[in-house]
mmCIF file of C-alpha atoms in Angstrom:
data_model
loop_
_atom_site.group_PDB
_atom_site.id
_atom_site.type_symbol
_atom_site.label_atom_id
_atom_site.label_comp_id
_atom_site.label_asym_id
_atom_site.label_seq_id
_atom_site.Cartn_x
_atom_site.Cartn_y
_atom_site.Cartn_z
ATOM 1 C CA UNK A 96 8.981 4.798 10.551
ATOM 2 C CA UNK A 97 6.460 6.690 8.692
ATOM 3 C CA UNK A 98 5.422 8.639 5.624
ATOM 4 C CA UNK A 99 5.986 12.074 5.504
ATOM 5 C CA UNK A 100 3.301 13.888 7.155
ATOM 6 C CA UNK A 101 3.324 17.013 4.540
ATOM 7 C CA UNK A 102 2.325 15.086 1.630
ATOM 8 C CA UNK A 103 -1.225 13.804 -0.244
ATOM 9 C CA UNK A 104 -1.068 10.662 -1.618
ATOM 10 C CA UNK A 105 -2.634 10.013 -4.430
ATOM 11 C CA UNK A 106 -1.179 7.054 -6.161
ATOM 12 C CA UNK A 107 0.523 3.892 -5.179
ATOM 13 C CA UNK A 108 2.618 2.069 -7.382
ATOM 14 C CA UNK A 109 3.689 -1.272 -6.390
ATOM 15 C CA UNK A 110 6.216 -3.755 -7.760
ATOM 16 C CA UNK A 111 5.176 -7.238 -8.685
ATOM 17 C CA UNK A 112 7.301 -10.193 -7.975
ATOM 18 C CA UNK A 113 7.079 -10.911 -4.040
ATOM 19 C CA UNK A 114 5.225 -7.782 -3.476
ATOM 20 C CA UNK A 115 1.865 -8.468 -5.497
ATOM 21 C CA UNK A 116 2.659 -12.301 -6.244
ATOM 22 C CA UNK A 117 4.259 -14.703 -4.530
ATOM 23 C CA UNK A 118 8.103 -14.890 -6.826
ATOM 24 C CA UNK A 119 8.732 -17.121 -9.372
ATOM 25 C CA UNK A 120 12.080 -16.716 -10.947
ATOM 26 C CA UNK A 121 11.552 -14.973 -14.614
ATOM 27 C CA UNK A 122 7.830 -16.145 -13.940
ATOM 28 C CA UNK A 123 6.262 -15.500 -17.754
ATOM 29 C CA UNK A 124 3.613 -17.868 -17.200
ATOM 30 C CA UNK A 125 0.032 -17.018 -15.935
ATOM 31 C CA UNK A 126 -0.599 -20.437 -14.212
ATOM 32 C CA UNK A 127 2.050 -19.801 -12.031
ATOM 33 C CA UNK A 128 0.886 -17.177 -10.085
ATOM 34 C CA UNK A 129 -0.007 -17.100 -7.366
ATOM 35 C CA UNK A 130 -0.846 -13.403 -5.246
ATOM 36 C CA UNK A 131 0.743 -12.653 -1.703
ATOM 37 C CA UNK A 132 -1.656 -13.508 1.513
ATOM 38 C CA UNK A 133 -3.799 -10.194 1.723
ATOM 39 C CA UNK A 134 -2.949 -8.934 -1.904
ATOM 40 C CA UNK A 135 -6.173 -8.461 -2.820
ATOM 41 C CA UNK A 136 -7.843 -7.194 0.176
ATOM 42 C CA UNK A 137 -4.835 -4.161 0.412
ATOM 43 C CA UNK A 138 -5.360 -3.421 -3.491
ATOM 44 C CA UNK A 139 -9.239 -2.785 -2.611
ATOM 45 C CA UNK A 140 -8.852 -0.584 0.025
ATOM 46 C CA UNK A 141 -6.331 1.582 -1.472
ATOM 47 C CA UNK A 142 -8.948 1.454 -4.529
ATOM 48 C CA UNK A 143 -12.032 2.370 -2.548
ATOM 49 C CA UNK A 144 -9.726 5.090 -0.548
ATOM 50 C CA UNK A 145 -9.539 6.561 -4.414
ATOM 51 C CA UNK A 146 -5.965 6.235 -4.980
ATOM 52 C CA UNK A 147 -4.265 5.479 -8.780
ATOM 53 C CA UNK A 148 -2.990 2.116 -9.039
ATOM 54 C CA UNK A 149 -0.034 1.014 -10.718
ATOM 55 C CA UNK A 150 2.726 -1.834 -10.859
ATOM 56 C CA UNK A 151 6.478 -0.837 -12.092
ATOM 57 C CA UNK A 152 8.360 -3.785 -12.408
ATOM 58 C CA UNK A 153 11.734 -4.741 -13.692
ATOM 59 C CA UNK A 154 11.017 -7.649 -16.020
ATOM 60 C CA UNK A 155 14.987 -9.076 -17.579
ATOM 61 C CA UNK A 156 13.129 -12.448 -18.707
ATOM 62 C CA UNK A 157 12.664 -10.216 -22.156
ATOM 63 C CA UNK A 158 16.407 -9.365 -22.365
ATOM 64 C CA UNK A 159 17.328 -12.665 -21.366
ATOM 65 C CA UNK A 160 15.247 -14.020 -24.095
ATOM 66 C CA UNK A 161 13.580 -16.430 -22.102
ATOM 67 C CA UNK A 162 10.170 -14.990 -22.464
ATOM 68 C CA UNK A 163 8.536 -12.903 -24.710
ATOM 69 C CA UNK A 164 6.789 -9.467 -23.970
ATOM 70 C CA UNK A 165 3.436 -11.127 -24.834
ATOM 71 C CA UNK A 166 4.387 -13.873 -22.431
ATOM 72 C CA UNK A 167 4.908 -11.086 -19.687
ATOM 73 C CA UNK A 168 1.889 -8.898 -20.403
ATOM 74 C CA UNK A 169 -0.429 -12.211 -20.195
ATOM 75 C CA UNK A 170 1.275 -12.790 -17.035
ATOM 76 C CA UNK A 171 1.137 -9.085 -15.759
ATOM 77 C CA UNK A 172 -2.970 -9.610 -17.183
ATOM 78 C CA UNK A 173 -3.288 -12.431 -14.731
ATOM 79 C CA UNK A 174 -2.215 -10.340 -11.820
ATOM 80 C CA UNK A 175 -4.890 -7.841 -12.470
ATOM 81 C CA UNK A 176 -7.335 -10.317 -12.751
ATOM 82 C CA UNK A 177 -6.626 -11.777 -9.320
ATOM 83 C CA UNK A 178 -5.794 -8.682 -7.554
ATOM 84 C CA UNK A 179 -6.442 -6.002 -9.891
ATOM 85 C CA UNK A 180 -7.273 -3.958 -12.124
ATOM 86 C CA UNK A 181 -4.350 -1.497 -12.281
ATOM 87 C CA UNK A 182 -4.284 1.778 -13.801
ATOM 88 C CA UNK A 183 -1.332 1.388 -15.506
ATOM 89 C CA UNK A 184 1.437 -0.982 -15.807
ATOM 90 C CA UNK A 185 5.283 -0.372 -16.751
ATOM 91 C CA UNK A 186 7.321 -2.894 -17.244
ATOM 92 C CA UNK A 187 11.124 -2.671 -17.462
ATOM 93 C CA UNK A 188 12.169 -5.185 -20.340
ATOM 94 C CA UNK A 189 15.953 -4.503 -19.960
ATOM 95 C CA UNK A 190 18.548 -6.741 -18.133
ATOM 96 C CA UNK A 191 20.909 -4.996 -15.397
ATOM 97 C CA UNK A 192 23.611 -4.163 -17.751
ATOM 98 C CA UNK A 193 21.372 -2.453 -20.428
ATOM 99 C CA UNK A 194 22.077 1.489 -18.364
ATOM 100 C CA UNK A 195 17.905 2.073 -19.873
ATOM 101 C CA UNK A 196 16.102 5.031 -18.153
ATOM 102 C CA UNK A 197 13.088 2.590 -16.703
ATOM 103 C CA UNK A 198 14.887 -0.379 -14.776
ATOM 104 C CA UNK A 199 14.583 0.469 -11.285
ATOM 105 C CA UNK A 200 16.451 1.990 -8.904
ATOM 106 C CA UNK A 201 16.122 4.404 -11.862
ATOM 107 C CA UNK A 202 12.949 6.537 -11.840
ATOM 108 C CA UNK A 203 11.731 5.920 -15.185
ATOM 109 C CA UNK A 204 8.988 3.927 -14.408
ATOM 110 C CA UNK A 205 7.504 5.795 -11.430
ATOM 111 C CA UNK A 206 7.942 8.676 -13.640
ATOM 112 C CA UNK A 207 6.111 7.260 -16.501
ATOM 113 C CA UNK A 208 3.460 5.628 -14.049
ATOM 114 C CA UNK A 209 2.869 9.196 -12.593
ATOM 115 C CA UNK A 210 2.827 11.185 -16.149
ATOM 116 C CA UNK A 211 0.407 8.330 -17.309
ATOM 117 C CA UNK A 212 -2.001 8.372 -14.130
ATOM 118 C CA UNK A 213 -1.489 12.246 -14.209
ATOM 119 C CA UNK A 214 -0.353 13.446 -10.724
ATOM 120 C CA UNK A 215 2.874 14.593 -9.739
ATOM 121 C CA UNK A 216 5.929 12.081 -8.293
ATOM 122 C CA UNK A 217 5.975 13.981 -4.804
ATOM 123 C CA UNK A 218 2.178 12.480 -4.365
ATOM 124 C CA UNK A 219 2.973 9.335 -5.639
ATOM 125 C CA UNK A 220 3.931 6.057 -2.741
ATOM 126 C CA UNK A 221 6.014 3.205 -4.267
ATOM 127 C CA UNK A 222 5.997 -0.221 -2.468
ATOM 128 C CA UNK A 223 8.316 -2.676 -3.205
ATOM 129 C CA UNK A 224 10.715 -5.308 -1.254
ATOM 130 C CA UNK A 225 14.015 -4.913 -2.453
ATOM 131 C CA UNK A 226 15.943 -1.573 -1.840
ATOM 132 C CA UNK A 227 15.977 -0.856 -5.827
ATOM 133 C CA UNK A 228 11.878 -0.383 -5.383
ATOM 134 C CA UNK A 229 12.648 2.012 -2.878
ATOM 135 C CA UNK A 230 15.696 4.032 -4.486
ATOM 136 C CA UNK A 231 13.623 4.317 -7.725
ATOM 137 C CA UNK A 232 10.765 5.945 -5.372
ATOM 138 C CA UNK A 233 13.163 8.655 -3.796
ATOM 139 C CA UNK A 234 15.197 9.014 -7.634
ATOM 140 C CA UNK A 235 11.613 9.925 -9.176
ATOM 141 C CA UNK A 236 10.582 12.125 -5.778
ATOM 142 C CA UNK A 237 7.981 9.874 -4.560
ATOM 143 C CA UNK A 238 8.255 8.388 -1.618
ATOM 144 C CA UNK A 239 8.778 4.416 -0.752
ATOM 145 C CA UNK A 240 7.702 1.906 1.596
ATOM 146 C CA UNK A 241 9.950 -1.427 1.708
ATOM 147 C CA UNK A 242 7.767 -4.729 2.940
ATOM 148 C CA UNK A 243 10.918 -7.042 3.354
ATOM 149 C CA UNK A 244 11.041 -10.959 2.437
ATOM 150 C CA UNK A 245 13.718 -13.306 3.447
ATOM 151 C CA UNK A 246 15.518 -12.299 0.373
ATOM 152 C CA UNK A 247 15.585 -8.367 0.908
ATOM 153 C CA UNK A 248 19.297 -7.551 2.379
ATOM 154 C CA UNK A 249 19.689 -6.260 5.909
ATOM 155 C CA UNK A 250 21.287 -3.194 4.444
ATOM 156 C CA UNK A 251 18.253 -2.667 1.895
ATOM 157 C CA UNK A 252 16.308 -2.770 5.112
ATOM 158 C CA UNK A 253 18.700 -0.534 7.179
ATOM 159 C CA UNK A 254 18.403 1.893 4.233
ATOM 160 C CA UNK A 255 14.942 2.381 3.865
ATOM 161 C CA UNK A 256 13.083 5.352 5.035
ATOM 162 C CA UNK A 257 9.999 3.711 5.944
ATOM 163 C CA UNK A 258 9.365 -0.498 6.493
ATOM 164 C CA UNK A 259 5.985 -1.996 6.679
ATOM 165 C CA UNK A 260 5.797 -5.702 7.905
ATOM 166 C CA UNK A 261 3.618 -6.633 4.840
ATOM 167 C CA UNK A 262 1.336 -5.192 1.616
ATOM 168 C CA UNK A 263 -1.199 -4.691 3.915
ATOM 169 C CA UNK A 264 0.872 -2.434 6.870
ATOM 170 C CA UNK A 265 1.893 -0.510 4.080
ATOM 171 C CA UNK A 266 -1.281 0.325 2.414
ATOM 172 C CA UNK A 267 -2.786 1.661 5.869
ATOM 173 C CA UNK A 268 0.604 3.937 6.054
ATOM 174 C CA UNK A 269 -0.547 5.226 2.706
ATOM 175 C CA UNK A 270 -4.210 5.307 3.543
ATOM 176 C CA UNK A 271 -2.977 7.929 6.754
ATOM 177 C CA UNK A 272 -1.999 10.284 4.058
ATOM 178 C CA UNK A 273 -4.845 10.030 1.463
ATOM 179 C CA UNK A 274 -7.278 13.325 0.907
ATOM 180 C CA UNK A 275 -6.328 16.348 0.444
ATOM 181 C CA UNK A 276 -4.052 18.275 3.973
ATOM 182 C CA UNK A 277 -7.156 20.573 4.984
ATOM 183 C CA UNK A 278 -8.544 16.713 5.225
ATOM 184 C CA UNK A 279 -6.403 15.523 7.900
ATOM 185 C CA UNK A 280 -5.851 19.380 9.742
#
């Protein structure tokens, strides 16, 4: 499965928890984490191949009032130290019941993340590993890539338009459709 082969990508958004770092439930604490094997490495090439950089991620800790936003943007800080920086960050502070614009599947984040980096949806790659990364991608008009982990559902995976085996598969997908078409003619 692939990208589509009409579009210019020129920003990759990526979700944090068991995409960027290795998942700690309602993680709000910087010592704890930890980035995914070849994090780093896929965040510099996608840098040096001049893409936008973002993270969207859905963060109910706040809701749930077991951590507070400063908590979660020290935390979210400590991910761009290790594997960063990112352009922007959007963070979701709702729980699943909240029916907010931003949590994902909704778009609100991409859409936010591509008004802030300023470049339109349709260029725009989202890489998560659940199918709500994914669904928010296609709901905004981006596209998505879905790196499963042995929590992402069979269906999520069955449902996705394009699967990479991990972060760094599905930076080189994106990397195929960086510059502009006459580029790759």
């Amino acid at each position: 499965m692939a990208l589509a082969p009409d579009r210019v990508i020129r920003g990759l958004l990526l979700d944090r928890d068991d995409t960027l770092v290795v998942d700690v439930p309602y993680n709000a604490d910087p010592h704890l984490v930890v980035p995914v094997p070849g994090a780093r490495r896929a965040v510099e090439r996608a840098r040096a191949a001049g893409l936008r950089l973002g993270v969207v991620t859905n963060q109910s800790v706040i809701a749930k009032g077991m951590a507070t936003r400063e908590q979660v943007d020290a935390t979210n800080a400590r991910v761009d130290e290790l594997v960063g920086p990112f352009d922007v960050w959007c963070v979701c502070p709702h729980d699943a019941g909240d029916a907010c614009a931003c949590r994902k599947p909704r778009p609100g984040m991409v859409l936010d993340a591509a008004e802030r980096l300023g470049i339109p949806p349709e260029s725009i790659v989202v890489v998560g590993d659940i199918g709500a990364d994914v669904q928010a991608a296609r709901n905004a008009g981006a596209q998505g890539i879905l790196v499963p982990t042995p929590r992402t559902r069979t269906e999520e995976v069955d449902a996705a338009e394009t699967v990479a085996a991990d972060l760094d598969e599905a930076v080189a997908l994106v990397l195929e459709h960086v510059g502009s078409a006459a580029d790759r003619a």
